[in-house]
Coordinates of C-alpha atoms in Angstrom, one line a residue:
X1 CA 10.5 -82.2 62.2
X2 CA 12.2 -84.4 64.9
X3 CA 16.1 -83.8 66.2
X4 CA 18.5 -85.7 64.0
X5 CA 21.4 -87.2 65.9
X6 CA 24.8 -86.3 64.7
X7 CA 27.7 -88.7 65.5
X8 CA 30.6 -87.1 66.5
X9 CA 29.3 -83.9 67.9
X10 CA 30.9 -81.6 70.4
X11 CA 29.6 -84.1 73.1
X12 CA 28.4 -83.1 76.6
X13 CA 29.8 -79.5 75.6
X14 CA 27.0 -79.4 72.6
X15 CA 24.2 -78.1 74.2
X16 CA 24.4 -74.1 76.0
X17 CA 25.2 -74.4 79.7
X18 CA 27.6 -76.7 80.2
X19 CA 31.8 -77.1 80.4
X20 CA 33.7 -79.7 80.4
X21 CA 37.3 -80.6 80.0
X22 CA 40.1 -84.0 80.4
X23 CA 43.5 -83.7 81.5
X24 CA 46.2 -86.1 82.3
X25 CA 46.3 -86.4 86.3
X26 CA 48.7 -89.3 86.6
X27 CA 46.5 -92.0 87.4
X28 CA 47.5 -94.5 84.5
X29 CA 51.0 -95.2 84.4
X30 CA 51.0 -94.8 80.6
X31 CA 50.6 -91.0 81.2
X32 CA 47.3 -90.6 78.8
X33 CA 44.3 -88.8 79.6
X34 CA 42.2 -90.2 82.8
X35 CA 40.3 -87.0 84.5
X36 CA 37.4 -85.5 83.2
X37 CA 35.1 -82.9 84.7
X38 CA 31.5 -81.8 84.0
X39 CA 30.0 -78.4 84.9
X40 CA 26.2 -77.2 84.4
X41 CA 26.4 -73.3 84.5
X42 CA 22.7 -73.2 84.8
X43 CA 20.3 -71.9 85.2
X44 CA 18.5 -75.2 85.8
X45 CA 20.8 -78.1 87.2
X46 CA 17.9 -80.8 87.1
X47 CA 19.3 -84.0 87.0
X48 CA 18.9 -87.8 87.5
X49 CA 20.5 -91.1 86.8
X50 CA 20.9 -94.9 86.1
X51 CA 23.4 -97.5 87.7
X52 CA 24.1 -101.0 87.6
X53 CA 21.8 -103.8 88.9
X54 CA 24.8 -105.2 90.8
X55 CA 24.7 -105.8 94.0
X56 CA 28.9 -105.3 94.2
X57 CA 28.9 -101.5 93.4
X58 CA 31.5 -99.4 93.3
X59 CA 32.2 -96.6 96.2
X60 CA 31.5 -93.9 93.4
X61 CA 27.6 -95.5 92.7
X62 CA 27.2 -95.4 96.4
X63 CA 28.2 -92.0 96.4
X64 CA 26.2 -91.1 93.1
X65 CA 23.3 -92.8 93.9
X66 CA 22.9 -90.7 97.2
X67 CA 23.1 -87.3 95.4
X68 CA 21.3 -88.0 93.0
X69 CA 18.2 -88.2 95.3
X70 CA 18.1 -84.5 95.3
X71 CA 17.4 -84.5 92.1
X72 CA 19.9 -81.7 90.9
X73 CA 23.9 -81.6 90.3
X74 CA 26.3 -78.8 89.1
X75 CA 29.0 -81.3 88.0
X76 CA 30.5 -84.7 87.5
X77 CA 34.0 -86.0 87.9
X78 CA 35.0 -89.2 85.9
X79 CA 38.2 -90.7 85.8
X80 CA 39.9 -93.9 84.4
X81 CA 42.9 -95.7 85.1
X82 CA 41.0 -97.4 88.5
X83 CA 37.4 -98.6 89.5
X84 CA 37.2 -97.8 92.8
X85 CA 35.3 -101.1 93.2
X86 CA 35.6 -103.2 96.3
X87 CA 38.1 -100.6 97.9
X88 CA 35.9 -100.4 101.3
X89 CA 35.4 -97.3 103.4
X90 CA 38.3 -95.8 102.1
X91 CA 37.7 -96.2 98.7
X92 CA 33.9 -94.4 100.0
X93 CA 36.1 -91.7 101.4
X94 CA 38.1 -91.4 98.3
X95 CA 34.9 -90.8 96.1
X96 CA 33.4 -88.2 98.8
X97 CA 36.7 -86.4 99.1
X98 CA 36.9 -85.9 95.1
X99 CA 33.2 -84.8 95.0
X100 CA 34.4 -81.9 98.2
X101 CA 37.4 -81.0 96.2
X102 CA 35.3 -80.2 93.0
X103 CA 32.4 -78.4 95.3
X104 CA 35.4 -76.3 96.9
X105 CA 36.9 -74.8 93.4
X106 CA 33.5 -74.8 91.7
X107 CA 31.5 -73.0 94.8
X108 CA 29.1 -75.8 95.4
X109 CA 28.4 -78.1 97.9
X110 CA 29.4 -82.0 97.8
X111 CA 26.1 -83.4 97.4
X112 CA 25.8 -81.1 94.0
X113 CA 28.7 -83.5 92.4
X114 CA 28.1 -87.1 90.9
X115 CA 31.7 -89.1 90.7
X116 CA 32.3 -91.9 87.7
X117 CA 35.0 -94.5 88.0
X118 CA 36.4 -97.3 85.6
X119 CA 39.2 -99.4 85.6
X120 CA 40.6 -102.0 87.7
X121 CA 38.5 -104.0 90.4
X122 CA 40.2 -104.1 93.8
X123 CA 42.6 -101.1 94.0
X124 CA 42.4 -98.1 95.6
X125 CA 42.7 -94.5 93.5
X126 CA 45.4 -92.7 94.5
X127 CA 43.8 -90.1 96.7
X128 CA 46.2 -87.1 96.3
X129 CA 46.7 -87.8 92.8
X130 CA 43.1 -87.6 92.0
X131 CA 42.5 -84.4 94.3
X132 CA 45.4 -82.9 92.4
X133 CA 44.1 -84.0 88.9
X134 CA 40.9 -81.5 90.0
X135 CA 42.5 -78.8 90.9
X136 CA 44.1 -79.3 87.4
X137 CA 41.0 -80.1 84.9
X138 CA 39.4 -77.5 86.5
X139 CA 41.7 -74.7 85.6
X140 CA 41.1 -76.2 82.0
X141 CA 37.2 -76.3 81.7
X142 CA 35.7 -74.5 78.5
X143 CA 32.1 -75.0 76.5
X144 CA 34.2 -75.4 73.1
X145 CA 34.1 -78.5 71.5
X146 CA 37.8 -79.6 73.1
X147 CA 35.7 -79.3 76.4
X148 CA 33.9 -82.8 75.2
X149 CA 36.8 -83.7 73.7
X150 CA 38.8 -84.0 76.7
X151 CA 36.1 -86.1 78.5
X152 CA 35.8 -88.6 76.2
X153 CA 39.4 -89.4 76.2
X154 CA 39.3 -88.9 79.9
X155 CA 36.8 -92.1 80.4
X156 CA 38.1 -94.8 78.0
X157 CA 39.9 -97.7 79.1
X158 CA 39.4 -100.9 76.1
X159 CA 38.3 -98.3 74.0
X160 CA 40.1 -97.4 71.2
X161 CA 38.4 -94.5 70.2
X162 CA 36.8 -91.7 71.8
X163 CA 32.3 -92.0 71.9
X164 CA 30.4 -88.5 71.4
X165 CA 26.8 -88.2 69.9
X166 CA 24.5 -85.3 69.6
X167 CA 21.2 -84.3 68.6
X168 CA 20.0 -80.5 67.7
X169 CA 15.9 -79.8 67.8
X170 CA 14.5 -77.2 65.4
X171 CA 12.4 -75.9 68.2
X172 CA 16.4 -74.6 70.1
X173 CA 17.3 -77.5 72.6
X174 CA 20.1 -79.9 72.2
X175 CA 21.2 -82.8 74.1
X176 CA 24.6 -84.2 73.8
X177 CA 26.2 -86.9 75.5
X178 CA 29.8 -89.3 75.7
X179 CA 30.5 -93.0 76.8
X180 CA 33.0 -95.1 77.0
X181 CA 32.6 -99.3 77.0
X182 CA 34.7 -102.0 75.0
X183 CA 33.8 -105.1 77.1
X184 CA 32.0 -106.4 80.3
X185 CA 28.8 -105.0 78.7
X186 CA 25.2 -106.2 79.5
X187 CA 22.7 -104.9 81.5
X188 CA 22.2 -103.1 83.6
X189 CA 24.0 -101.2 81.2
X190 CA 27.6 -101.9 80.3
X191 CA 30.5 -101.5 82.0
X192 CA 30.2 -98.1 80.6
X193 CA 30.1 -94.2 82.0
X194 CA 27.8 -91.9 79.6
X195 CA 27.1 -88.4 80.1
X196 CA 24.7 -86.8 79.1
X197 CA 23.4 -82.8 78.9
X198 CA 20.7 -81.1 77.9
X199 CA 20.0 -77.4 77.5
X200 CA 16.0 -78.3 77.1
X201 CA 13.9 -77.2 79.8
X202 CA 12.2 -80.0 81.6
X203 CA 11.5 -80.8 85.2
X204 CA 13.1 -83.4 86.9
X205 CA 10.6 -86.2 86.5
X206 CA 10.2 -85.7 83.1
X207 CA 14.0 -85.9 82.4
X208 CA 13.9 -89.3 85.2
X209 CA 11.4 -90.6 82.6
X210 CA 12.8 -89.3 79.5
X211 CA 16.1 -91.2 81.1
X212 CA 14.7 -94.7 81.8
X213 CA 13.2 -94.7 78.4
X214 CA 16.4 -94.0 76.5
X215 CA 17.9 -96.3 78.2
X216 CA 15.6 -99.6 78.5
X217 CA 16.0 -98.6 74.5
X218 CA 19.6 -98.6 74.1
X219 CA 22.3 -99.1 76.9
X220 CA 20.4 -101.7 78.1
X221 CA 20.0 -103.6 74.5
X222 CA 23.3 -103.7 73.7
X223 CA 24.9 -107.2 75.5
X224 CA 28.6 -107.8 74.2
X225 CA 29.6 -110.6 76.7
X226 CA 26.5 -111.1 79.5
X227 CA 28.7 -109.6 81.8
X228 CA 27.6 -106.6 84.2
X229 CA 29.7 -104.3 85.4
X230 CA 30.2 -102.5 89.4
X231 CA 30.1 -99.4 87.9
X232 CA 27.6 -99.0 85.1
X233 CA 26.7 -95.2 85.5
X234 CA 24.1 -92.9 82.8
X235 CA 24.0 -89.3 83.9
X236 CA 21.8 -87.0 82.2
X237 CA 22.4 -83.2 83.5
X238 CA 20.1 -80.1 82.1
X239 CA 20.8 -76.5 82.4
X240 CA 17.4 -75.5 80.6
X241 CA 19.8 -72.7 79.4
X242 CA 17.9 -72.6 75.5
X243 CA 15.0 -71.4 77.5
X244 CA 12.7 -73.6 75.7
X245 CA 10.5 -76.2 77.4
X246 CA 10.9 -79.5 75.2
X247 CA 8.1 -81.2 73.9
X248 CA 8.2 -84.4 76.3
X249 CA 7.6 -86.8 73.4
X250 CA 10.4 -85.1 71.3
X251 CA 12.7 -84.8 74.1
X252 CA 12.4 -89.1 74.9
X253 CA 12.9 -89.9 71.2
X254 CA 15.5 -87.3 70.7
X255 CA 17.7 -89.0 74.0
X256 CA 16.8 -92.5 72.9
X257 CA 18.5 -91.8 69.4
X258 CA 21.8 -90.3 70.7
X259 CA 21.7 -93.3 73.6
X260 CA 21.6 -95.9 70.4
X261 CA 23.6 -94.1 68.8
X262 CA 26.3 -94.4 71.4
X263 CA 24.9 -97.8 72.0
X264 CA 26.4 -98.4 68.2
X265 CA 29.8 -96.9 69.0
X266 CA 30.0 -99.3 72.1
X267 CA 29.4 -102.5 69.8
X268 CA 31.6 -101.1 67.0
X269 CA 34.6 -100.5 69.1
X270 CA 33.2 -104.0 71.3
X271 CA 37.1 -106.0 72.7
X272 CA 37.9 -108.5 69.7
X273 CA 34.9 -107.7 67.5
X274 CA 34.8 -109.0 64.0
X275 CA 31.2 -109.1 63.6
X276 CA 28.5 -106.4 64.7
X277 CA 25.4 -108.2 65.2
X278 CA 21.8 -107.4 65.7
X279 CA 19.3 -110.2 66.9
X280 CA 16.3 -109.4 65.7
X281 CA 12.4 -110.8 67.6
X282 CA 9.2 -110.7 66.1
X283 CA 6.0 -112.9 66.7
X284 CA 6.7 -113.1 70.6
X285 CA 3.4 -113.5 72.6
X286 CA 4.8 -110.6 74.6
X287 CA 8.0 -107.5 74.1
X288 CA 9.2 -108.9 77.6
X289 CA 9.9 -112.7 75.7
X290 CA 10.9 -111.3 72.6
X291 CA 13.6 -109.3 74.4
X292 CA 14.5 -112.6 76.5
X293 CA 14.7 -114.5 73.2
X294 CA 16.9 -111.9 71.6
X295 CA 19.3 -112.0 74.5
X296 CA 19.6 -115.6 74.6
X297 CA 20.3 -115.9 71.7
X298 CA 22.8 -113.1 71.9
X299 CA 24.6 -114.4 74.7
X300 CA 25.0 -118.1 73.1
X301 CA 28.7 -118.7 73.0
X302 CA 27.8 -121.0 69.8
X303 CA 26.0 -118.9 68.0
X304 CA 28.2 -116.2 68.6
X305 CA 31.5 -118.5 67.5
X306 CA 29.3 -119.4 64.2
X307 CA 29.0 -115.5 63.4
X308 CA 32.7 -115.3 64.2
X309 CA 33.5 -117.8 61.8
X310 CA 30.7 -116.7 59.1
X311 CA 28.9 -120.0 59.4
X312 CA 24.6 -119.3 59.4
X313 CA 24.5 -122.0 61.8
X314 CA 20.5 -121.6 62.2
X315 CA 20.4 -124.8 64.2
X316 CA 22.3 -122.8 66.8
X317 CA 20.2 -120.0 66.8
X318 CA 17.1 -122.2 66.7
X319 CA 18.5 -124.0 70.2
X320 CA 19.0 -120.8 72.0
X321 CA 15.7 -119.5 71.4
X322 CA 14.2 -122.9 72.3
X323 CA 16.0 -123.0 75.7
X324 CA 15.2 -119.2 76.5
X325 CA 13.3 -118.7 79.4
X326 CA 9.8 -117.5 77.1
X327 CA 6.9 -119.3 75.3
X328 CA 8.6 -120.6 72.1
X329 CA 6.5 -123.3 70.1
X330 CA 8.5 -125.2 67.4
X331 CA 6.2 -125.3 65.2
X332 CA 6.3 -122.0 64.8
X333 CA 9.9 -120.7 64.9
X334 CA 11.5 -119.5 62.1
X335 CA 14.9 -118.2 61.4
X336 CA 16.7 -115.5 58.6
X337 CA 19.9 -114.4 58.8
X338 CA 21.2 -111.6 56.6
X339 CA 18.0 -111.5 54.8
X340 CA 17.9 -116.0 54.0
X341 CA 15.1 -117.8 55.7
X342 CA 17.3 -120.8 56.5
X343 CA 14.6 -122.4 59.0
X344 CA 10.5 -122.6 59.1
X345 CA 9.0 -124.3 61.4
X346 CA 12.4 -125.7 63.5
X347 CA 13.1 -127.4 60.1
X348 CA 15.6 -126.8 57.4
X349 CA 14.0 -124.2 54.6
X350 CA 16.9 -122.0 52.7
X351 CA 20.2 -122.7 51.4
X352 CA 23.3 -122.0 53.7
X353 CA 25.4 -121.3 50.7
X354 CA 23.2 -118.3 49.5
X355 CA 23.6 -116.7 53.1
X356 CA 27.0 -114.2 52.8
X357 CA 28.3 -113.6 56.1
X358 CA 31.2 -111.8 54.8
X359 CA 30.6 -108.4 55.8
X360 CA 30.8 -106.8 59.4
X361 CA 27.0 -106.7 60.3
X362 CA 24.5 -109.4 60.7
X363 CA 21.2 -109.5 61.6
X364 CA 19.6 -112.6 62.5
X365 CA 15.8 -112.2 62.6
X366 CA 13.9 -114.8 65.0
X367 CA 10.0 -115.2 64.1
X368 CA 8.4 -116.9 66.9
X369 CA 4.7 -116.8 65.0
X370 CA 2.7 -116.0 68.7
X371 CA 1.9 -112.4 69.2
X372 CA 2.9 -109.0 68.2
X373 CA 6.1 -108.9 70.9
X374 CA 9.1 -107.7 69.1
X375 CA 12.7 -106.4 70.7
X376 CA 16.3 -106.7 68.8
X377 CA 19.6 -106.8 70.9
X378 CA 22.9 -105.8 69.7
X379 CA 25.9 -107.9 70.4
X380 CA 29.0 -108.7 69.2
X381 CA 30.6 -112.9 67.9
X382 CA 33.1 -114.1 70.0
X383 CA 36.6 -114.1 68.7
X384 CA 40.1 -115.1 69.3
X385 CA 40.8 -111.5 69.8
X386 CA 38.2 -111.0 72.9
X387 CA 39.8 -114.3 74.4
X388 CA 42.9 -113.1 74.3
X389 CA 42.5 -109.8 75.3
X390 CA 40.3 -110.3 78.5
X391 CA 43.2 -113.0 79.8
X392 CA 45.5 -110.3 79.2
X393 CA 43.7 -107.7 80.8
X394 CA 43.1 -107.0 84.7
X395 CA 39.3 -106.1 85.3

């Protein structure tokens, strides 16, 4: 029997080990919840990571990236309301001071604390304010399931809901984990923060592994609008505190379920979406072209305005692939959507009319007929909604 993810879970508070907790420091102006802290009690405090592929990164990857090279941290700091992207050495300073405040009324050391930013590009976090908001959360940190409450609030900007997932093995270890993401979202990642924890005992290169996995799987499948963010950060923290060494197998697809499943939650709650989509690859000579066919085709602006106007505009779909930098051969290409084969062979073969594109969720299904490659992406249409929200919106 496998672990079971369970959406809505207490969240990074779930497994044994770990507090957490979200206050309302004063760093957005509308006065909502924007700090969140981490802690791993231990024993273990194994831990490793994944950032963006951008080569603009925010002053808190910088700082993330270089603790993370010990390969252990006893908390993480996350806060909304600003990026802390493109702030300079100050804005470095900013992210180092916030991991030394945390170390000082925790009892660890700075290079023990990994620090998560999301917000606005270009402006620098009020300093005090944040330093304050620690002293703060951390007068509020419990394991209780308002713990992982408070941290999912903490983190969401676009979002309109909170993102918590968690999954429970019969043999005693748990993971649980949070993100936040609405829009900017394509690899590496999203512009999303996710934590995750464990209370499974594993060493650190397992969890690294475990990590990447889960990730190439999910986070990194899901592309809303081809747009990557500076501060794209998956933490996964373990305090091994079930006492039970995971099964390594178990453990990766355990993490890869609650990372798709919080993969899901991002494209539910995507800016503007009407439609959730899932492009489908089969028959691609290798997975590497099948996921390159998926994402062009998820990233067509036309095919995604056909899905937002619930037109199965194979023609569309049939271009993208064609143009996608992979071995696609005409002759071969078919295309379904929502269960129709509307195209076999690049030529006409169903009825449009029988294809209902009324619901939510669409899956378009790409058969390129040349190997056993396959790969699906998850995206989202583009609507008059996301158009109008990202012109309203500073990013």
């Amino acid at each position: 029997m496998s672990a079971q993810p369970i959406t809505n879970s207490d969240g990074v508070t779930g497994p044994e080990g770990f507090r957490a907790a979200g206050v309302a420091a004063g760093i957005k102006a509308s006065g909502r919840t924007d700090l969140g802290l981490v802690v791993n009690d231990g024993p273990r405090f194994d831990a490793t990571g994944v950032v963006t592929r951008n080569k603009v990164k925010a002053a808190p990857v910088l700082w993330t990236q270089q603790v993370l090279t010990t390969g252990a941290l006893r908390a993480v700091v996350l806060n909304s309301g600003g990026a802390n992207a493109c702030t300079g050495p100050e804005g470095f300073q900013t992210a180092h001071a916030t991991a030394e405040r945390v170390g000082e009324v925790l009892g660890c050391g700075a290079v023990e604390v990994a620090v998560c930013s999301t917000g606005l590009i270009g402006a620098q976090l009020p300093r005090d304010t944040v330093l304050a908001g620690v002293d703060k959360v951390a007068a509020e940190l419990t394991d209780a399931s308002e713990g992982g409450d408070g941290v999912a609030a903490a983190i969401m900007t676009t979002d309109t809901v909170p993102k918590q997932a968690g999954a429970t093995d019969p043999a005693g270890w748990s993971i649980g984990g949070t993100t936040k993401g609405a829009g900017m979202i394509a690899p590496s990642m999203a512009t999303m923060l996710s934590i995750l924890t464990t209370d499974a005992v594993l060493d650190q290169p397992q969890l690294d592994a475990a990590l990447h996995e889960a990730v190439r799987l999910s986070f990194d499948r899901l592309d809303v609008d081809g747009s990557m963010s500076t501060n794209d950060t998956v933490l996964l923290l373990s305090s091994g505190a079930s006492g039970v060494a995971a099964d390594v197998p178990a453990f990766t697809a355990a993490l890869t379920a609650v990372c798709k499943d919080l993969a899901g939650q991002m494209q539910a709650d995507a800016e503007g979406v009407t439609k959730r989509i899932t492009v489908r690859v089969t028959g691609a000579a290798t997975e590497d072209d099948a996921v390159t066919v998926a994402r062009t085709v998820a990233r067509d602006a036309l095919v995604k305005t056909a899905m937002f106007g619930s037109d199965p505009n194979w023609g569309r779909v049939a271009a993208a692939a064609g143009y996608a930098d992979a071995a696609v051969d005409p002759e071969t290409l078919d295309v379904t959507i929502n269960g129709v084969l509307l195209c076999r062979g690049a030529v006409v073969a169903g009825n449009r009319d029988d294809c209902d594109l009324s619901g939510r969720d669409v899956l378009v299904e790409v058969g390129l007929g040349l190997g056993e490659g396959t790969a699906e992406i998850r995206t989202t249409d583009l609507s008059h909604a996301y158009v109008e929200e990202n012109s309203a919106y500073s990013s």
